[in-house]
mmCIF file of C-alpha atoms and ligand atoms in Angstrom:
data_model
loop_
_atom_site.group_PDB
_atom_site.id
_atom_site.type_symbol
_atom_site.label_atom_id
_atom_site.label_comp_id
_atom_site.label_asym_id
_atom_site.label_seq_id
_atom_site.Cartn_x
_atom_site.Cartn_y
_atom_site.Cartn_z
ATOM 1 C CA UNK A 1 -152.221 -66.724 -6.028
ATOM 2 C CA UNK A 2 -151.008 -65.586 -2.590
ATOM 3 C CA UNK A 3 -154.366 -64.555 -1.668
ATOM 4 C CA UNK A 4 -156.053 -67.772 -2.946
ATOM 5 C CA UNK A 5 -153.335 -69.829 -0.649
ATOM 6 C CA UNK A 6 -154.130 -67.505 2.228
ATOM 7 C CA UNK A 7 -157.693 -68.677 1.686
ATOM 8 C CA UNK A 8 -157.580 -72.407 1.146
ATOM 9 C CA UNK A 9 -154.676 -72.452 4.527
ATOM 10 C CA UNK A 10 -156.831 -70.341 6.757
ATOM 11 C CA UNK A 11 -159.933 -72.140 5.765
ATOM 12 C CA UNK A 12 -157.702 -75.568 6.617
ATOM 13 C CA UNK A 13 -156.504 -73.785 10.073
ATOM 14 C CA UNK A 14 -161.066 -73.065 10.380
ATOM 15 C CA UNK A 15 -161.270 -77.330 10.158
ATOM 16 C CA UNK A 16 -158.915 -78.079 12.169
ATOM 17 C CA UNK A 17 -159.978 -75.815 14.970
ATOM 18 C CA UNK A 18 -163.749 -76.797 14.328
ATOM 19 C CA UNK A 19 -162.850 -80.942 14.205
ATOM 20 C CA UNK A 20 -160.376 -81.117 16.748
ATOM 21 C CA UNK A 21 -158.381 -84.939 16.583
ATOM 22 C CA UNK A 22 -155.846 -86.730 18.287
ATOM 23 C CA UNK A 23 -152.571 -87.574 17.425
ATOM 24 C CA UNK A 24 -149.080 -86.385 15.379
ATOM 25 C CA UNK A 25 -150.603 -85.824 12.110
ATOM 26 C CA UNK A 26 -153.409 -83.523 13.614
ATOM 27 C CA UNK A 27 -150.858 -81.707 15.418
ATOM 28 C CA UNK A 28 -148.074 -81.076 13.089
ATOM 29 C CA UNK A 29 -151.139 -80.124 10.052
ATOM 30 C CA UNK A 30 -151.748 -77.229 13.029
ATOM 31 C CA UNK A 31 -148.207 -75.989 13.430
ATOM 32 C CA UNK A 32 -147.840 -76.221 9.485
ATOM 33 C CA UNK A 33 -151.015 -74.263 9.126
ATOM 34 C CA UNK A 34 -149.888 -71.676 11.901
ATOM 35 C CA UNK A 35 -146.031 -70.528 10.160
ATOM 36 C CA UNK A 36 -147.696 -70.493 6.667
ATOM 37 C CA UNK A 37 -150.260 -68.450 7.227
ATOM 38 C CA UNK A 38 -147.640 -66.596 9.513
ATOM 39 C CA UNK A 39 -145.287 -66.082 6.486
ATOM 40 C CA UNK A 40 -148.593 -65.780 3.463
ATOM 41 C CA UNK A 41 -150.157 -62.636 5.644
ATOM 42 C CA UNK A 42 -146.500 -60.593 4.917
ATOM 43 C CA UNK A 43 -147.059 -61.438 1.754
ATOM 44 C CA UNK A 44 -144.358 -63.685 1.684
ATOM 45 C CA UNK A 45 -144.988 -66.424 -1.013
ATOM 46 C CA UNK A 46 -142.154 -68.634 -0.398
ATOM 47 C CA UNK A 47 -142.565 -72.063 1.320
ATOM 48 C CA UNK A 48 -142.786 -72.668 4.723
ATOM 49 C CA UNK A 49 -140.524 -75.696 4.917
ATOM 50 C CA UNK A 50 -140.706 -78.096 7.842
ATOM 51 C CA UNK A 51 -137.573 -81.266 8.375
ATOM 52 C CA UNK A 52 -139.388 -83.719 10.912
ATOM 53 C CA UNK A 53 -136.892 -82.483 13.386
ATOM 54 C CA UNK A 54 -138.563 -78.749 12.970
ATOM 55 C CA UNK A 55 -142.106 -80.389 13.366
ATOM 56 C CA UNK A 56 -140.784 -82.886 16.404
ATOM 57 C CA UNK A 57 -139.247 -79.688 18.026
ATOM 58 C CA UNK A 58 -142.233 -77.637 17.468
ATOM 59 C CA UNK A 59 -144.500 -80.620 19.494
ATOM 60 C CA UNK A 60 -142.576 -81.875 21.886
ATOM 61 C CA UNK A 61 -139.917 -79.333 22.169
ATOM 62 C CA UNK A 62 -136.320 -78.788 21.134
ATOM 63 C CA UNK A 63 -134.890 -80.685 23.927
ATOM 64 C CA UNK A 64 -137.162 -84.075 22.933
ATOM 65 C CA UNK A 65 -136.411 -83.638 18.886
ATOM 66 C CA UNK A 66 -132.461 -83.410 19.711
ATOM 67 C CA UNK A 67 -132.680 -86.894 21.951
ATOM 68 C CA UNK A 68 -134.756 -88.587 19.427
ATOM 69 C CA UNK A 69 -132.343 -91.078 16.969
ATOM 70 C CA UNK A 70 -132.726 -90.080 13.423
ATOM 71 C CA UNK A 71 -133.920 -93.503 12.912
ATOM 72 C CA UNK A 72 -136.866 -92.643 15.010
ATOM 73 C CA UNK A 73 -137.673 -89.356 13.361
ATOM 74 C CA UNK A 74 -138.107 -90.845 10.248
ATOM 75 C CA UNK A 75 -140.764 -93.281 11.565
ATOM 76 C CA UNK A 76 -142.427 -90.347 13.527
ATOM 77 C CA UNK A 77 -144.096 -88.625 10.739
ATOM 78 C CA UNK A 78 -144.596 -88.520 6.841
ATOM 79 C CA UNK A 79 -146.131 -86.745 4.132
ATOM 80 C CA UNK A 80 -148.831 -90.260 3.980
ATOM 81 C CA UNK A 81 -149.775 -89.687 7.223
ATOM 82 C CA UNK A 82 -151.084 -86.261 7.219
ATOM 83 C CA UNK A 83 -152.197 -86.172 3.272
ATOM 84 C CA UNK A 84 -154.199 -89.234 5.142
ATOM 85 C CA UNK A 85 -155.906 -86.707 7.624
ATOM 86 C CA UNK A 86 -155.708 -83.823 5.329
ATOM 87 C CA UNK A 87 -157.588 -86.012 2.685
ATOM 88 C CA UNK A 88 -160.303 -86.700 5.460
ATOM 89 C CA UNK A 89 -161.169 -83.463 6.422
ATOM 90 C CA UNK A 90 -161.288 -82.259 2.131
ATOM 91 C CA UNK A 91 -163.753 -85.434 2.006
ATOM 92 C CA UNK A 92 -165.813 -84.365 5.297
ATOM 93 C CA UNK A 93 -169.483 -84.274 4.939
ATOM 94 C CA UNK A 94 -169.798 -80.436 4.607
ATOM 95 C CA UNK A 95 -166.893 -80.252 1.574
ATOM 96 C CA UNK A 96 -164.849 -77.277 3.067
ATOM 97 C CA UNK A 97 -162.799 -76.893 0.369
ATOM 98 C CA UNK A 98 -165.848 -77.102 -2.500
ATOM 99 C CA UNK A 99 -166.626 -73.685 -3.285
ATOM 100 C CA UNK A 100 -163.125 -72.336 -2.921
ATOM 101 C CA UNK A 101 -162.338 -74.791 -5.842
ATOM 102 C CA UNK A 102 -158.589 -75.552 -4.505
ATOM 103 C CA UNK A 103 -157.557 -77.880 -1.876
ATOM 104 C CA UNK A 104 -154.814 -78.032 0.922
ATOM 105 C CA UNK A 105 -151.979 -80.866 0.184
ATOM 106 C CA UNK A 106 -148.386 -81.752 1.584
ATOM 107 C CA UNK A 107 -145.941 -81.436 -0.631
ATOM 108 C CA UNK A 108 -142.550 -82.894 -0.078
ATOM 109 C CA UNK A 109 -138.977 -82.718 -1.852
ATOM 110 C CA UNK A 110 -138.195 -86.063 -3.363
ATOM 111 C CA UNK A 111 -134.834 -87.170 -1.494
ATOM 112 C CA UNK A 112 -134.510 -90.617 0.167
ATOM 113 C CA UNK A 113 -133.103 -88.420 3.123
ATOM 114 C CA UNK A 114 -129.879 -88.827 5.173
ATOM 115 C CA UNK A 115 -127.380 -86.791 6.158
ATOM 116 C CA UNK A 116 -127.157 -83.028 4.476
ATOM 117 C CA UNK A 117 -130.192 -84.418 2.233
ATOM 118 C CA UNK A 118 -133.374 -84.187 4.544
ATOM 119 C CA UNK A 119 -136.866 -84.537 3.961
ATOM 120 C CA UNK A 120 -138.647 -81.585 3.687
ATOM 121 C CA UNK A 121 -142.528 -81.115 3.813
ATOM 122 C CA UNK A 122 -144.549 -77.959 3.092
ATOM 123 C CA UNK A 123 -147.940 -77.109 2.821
ATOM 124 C CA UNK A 124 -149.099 -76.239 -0.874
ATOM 125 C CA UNK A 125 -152.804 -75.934 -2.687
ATOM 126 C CA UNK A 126 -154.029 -77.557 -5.910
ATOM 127 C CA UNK A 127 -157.047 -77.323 -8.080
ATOM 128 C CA UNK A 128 -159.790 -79.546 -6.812
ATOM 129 C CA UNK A 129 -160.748 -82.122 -9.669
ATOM 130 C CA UNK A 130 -164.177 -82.609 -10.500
ATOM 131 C CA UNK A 131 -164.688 -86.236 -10.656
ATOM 132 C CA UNK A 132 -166.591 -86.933 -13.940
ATOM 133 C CA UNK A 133 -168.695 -90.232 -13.613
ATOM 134 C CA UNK A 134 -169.079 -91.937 -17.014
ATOM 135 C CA UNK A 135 -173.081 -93.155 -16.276
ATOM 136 C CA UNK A 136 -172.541 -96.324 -18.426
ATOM 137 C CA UNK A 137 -169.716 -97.087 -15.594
ATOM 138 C CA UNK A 138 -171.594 -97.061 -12.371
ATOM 139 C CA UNK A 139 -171.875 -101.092 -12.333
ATOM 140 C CA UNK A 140 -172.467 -103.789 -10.430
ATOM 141 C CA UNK A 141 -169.328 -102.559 -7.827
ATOM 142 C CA UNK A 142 -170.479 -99.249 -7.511
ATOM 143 C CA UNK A 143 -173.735 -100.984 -5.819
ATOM 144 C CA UNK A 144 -171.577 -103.089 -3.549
ATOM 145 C CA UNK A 145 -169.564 -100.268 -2.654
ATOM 146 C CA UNK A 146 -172.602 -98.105 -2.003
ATOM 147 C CA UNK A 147 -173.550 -101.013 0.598
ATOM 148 C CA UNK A 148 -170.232 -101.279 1.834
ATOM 149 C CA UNK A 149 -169.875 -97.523 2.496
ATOM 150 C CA UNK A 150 -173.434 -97.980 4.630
ATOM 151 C CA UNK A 151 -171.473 -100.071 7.113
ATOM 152 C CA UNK A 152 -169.216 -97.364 8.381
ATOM 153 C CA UNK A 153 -169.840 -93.891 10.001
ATOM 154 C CA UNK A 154 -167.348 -91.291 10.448
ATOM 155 C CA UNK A 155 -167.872 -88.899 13.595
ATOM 156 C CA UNK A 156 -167.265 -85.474 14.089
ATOM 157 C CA UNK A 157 -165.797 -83.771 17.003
ATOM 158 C CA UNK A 158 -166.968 -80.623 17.843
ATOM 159 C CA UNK A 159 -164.675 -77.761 18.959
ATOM 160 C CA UNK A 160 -165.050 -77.874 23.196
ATOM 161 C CA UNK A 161 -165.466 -73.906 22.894
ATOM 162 C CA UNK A 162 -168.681 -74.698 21.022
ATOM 163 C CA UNK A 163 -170.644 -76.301 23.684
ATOM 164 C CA UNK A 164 -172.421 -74.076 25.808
ATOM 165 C CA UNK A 165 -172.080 -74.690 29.484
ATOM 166 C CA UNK A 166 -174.084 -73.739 32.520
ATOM 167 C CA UNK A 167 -172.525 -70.934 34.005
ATOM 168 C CA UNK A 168 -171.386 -72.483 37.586
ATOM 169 C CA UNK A 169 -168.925 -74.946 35.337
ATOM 170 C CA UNK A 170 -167.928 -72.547 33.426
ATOM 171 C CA UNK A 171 -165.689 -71.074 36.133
ATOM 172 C CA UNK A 172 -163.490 -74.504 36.117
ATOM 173 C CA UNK A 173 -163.593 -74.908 32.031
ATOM 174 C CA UNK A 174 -162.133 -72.347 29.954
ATOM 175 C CA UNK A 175 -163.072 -72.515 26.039
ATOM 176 C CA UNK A 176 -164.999 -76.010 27.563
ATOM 177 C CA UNK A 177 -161.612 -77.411 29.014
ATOM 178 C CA UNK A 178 -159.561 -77.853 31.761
ATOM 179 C CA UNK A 179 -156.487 -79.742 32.854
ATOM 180 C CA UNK A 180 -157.143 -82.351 35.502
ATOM 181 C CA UNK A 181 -154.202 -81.523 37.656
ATOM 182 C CA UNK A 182 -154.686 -77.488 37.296
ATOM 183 C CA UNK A 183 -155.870 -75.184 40.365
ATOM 184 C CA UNK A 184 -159.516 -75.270 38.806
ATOM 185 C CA UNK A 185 -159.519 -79.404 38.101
ATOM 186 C CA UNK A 186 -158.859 -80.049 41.872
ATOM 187 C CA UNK A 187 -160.902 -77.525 42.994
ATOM 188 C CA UNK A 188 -163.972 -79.056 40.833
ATOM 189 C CA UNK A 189 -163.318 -82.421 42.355
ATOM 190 C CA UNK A 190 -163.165 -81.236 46.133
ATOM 191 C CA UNK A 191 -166.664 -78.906 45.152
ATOM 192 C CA UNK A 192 -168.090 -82.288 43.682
ATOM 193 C CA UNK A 193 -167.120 -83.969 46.759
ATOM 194 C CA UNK A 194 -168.777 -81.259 49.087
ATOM 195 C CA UNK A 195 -172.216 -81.479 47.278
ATOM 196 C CA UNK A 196 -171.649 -85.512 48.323
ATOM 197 C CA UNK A 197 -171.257 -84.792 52.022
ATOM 198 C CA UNK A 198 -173.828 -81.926 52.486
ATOM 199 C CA UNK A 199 -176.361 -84.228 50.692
ATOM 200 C CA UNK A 200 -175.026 -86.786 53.090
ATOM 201 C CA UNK A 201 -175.650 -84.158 56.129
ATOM 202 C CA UNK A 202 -178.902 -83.443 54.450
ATOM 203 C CA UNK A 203 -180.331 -86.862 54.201
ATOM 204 C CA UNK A 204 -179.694 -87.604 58.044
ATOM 205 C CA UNK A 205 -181.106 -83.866 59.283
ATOM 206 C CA UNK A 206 -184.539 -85.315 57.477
ATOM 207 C CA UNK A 207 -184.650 -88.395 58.696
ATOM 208 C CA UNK A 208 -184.175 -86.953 62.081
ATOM 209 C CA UNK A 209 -186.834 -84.180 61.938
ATOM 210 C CA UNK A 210 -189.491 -86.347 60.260
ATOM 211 C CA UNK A 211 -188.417 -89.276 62.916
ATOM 212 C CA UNK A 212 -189.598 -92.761 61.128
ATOM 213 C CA UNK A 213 -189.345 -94.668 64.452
ATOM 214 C CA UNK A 214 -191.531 -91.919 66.522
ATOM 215 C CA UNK A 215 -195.205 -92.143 67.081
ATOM 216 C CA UNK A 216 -195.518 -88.960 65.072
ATOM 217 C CA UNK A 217 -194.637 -90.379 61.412
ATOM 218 C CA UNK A 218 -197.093 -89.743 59.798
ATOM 219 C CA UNK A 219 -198.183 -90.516 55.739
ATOM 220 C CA UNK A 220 -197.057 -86.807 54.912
ATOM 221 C CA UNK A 221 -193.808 -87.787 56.501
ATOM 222 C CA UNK A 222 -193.618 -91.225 54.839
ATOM 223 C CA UNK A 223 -194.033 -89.254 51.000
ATOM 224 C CA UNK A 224 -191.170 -86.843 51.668
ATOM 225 C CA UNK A 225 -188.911 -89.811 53.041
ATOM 226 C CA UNK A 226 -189.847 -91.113 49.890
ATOM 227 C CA UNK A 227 -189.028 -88.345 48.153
ATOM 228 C CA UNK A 228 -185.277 -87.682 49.249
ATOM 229 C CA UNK A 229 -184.896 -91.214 48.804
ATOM 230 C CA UNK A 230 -185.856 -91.092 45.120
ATOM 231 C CA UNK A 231 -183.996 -87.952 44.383
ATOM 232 C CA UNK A 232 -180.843 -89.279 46.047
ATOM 233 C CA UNK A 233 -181.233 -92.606 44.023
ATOM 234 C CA UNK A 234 -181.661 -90.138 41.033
ATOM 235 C CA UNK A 235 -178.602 -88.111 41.419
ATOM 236 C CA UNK A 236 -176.226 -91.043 42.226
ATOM 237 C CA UNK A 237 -177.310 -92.682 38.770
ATOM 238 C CA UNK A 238 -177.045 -89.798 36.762
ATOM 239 C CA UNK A 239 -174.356 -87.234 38.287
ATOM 240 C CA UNK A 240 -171.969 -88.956 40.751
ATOM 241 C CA UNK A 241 -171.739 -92.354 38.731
ATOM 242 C CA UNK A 242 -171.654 -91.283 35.148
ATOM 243 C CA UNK A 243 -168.457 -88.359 36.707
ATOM 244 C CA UNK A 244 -166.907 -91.337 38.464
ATOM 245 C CA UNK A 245 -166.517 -93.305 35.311
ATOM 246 C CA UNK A 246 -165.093 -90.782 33.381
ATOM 247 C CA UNK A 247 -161.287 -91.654 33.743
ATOM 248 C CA UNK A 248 -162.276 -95.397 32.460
ATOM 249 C CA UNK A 249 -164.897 -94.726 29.605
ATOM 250 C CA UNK A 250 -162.976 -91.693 28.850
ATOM 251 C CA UNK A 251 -166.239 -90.005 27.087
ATOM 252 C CA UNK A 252 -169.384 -90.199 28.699
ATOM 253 C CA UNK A 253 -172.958 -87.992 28.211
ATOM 254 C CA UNK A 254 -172.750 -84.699 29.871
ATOM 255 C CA UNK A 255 -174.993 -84.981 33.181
ATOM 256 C CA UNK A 256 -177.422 -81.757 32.089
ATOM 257 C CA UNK A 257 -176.623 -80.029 35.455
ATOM 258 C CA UNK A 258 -173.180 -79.130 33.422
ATOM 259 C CA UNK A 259 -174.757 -77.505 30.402
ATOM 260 C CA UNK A 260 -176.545 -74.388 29.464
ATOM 261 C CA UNK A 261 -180.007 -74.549 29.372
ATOM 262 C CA UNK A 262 -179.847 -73.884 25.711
ATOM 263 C CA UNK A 263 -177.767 -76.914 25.075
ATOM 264 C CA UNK A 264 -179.683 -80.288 24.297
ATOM 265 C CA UNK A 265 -176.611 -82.674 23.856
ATOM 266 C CA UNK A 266 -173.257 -82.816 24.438
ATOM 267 C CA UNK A 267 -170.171 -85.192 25.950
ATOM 268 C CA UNK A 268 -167.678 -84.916 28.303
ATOM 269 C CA UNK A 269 -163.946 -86.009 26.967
ATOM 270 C CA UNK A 270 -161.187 -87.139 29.103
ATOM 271 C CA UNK A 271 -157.707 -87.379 26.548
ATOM 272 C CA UNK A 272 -153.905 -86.531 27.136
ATOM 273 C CA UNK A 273 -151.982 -84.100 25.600
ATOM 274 C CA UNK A 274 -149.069 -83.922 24.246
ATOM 275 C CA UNK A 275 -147.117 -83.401 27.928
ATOM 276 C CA UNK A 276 -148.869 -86.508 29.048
ATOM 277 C CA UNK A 277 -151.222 -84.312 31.021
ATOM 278 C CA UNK A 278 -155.394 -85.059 31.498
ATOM 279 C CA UNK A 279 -157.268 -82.799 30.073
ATOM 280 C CA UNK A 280 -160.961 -82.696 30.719
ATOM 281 C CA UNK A 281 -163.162 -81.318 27.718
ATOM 282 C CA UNK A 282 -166.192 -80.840 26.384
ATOM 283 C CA UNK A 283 -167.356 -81.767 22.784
ATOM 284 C CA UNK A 284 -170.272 -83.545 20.616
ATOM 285 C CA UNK A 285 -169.607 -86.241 18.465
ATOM 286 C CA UNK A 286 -172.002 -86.546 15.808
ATOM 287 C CA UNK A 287 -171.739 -88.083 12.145
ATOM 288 C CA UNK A 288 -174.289 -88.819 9.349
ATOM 289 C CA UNK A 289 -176.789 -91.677 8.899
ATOM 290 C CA UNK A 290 -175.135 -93.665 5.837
ATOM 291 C CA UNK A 291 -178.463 -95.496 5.493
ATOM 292 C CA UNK A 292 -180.900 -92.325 5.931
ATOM 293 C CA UNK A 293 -178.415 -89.119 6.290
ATOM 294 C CA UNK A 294 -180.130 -88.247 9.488
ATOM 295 C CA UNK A 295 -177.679 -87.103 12.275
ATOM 296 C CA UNK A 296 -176.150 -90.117 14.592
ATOM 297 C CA UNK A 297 -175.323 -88.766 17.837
ATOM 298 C CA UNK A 298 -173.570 -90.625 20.804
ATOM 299 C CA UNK A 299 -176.350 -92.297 23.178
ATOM 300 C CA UNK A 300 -176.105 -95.166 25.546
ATOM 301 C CA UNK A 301 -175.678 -98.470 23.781
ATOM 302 C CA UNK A 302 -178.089 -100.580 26.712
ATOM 303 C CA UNK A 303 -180.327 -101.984 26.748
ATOM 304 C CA UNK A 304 -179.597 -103.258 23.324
ATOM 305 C CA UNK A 305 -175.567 -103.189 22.937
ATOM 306 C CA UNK A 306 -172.741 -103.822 25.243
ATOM 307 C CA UNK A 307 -170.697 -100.997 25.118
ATOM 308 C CA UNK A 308 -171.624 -98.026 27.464
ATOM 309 C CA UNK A 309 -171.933 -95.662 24.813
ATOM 310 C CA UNK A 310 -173.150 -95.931 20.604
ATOM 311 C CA UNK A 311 -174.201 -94.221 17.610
ATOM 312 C CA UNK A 312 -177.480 -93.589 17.527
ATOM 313 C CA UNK A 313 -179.945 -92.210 14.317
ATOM 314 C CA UNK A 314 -181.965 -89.845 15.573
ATOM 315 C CA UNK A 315 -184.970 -91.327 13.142
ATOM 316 C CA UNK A 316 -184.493 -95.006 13.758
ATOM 317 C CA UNK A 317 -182.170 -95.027 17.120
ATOM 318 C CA UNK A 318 -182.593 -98.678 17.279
ATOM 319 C CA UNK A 319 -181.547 -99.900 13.824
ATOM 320 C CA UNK A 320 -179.381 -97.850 12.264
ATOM 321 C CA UNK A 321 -176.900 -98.231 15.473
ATOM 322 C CA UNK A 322 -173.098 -97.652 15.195
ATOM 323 C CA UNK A 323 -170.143 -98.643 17.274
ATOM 324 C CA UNK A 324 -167.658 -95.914 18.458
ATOM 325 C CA UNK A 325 -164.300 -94.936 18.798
ATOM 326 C CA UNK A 326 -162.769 -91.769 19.624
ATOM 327 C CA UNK A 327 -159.413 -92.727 18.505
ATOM 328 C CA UNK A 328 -160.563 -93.592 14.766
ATOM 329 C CA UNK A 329 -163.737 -91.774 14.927
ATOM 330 C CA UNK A 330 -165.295 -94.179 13.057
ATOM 331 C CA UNK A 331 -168.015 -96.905 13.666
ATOM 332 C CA UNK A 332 -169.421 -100.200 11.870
ATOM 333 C CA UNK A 333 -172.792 -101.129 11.680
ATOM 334 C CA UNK A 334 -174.196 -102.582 14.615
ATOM 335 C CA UNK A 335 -177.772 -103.417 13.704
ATOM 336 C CA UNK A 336 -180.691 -103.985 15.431
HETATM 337 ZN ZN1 ZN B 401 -180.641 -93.604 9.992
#
């Protein structure tokens, strides 16, 4: 039993290192996942049992947990919450859990809480039910649920250390991330900014030597004017202006100067952590075409959508379209 547990939590800890998510329930699944397997790898079977002040201290810190009113704690975080997530990733697309035949759950002691009678939560496995259909039963709601279910995606977030990325970058972006306000972060933006004024300096040293006013400008010249021109038009579309809107969209389409050559598609994230700080990372969304179970990656939603960036089939990119949220990672059908 202690091995299967081992198992079914280290496979969880796999998931949630693999689909990386925002917010409590993510994090507090992770720091469940971490003392279990801690105390399951001495071949300790006991419980690993967490009060919401344990799992507060544990993310924000001691300090934080023993300011918060109890009142508070109870509203920070329940068992419904992360079952919620935990649910999720048992239901993903790729059914981590299937072959192992048991799945991860929270358990929790049942006491209304209060003083010298906390809540306790722990992480536990069960069997994994095989749903039996009855064939007479699939009816008339089954079909509506079928087309309700092709209105919604869910999306995927890749792990940032998954993304491969071109070697210059990855000086500032360790495991594909980097804090905003770190030594590397500023020193990213000031390089960024250099490449802007030696361009600059670059642009005005050609105009000068080919001379567009002189009596020597000559077709030749005219082409290569042309030339910078066009590439400096290029670069400000696709480098300097999809960078600069980073803070506001926070995910845009990696500008392929930042990835490996090996690596067709990927985005840049912008989130906060838990101190509040910007953190900069790599990642892919992707989900599954609920109409034709191609992949749906993340492309940009003009000419045909408003928002700056959608979910896009790969086999029809222009109907099967999805809207997108990093928060929910989900999208509804957007149509043609
Ligand atoms: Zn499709």
């Amino acid at each position: 039993m202690i091995e299967n547990k081992l198992q079914i939590i280290l496979k969880l800890k796999q998931e949630l290192a693999d689909f990386p998510r925002n917010g409590k329930a993510y994090e507090c699944l992770k720091i469940m996942c971490d003392d279990s397997i801690d105390t399951l790898e001495s071949n300790n079977d006991a419980e690993v049992t967490f009060t919401r002040w344990k799992l507060k201290a544990k993310y924000c810190g001691i300090k934080v947990a023993n300011e918060t009113d109890p009142k508070e704690l109870q509203k920070w975080i329940d068992d419904k919450k992360m079952n919620i997530l935990l649910r999720r990733i048992i239901e993903a697309e790729h059914q981590p859990f299937h072959a192992l035949g048991y799945i991860p759950i929270i358990k929790t002691n049942e006491t209304k809480g209060g003083k010298g009678n906390e809540k306790l939560y722990w992480l536990d496995i069960k069997e994994q039910e095989i749903e039996h259909f009855d064939e007479t039963a699939i009816s008339e709601y089954d079909k509506s649920d079928a087309l309700i279910k092709k209105q919604f995606v869910t999306y995927h977030r890749s792990a940032p250390s998954m993304i491969k990325i071109s070697w210059l970058y990855q000086i500032f972006f360790k495991k594909g991330e980097m804090r905003n306000r770190s030594l590397s972060g500023i020193f990213l933006i000031f390089v960024i900014f250099l490449s802007l004024v030696f361009w600059l300096l670059y642009m005005i040293v050609i105009a000068l030597i080919l001379d567009p006013l002189g009596k020597n400008f000559t077709s030749f010249n005219l082409i290569i004017l042309l030339l910078v021109i066009f590439s400096t038009w290029l670069l400000w579309k696709y480098r300097f202006i999809p960078i600069m809107n980073l803070p506001e969209h926070r995910v845009i389409k990696a500008p392929s100067n930042f990835l490996a050559f090996s690596e067709l598609d990927a985005e840049i994230e912008m989130f906060r952590d838990n101190e509040k700080n910007q953190i900069t990372r790599f990642t892919r969304f992707t989900a599954t075409c609920p109409i034709c179970t191609a992949g749906i990656v993340l492309r940009d939603g003009k000419p045909d959508q408003n928002a700056p960036l959608v979910g896009r089939c790969v086999e029809s990119p222009f109907s099967h379209v999805y809207s997108f949220d990093r928060i929910t990672m989900k999208g509804k059908y957007l149509g043609a």
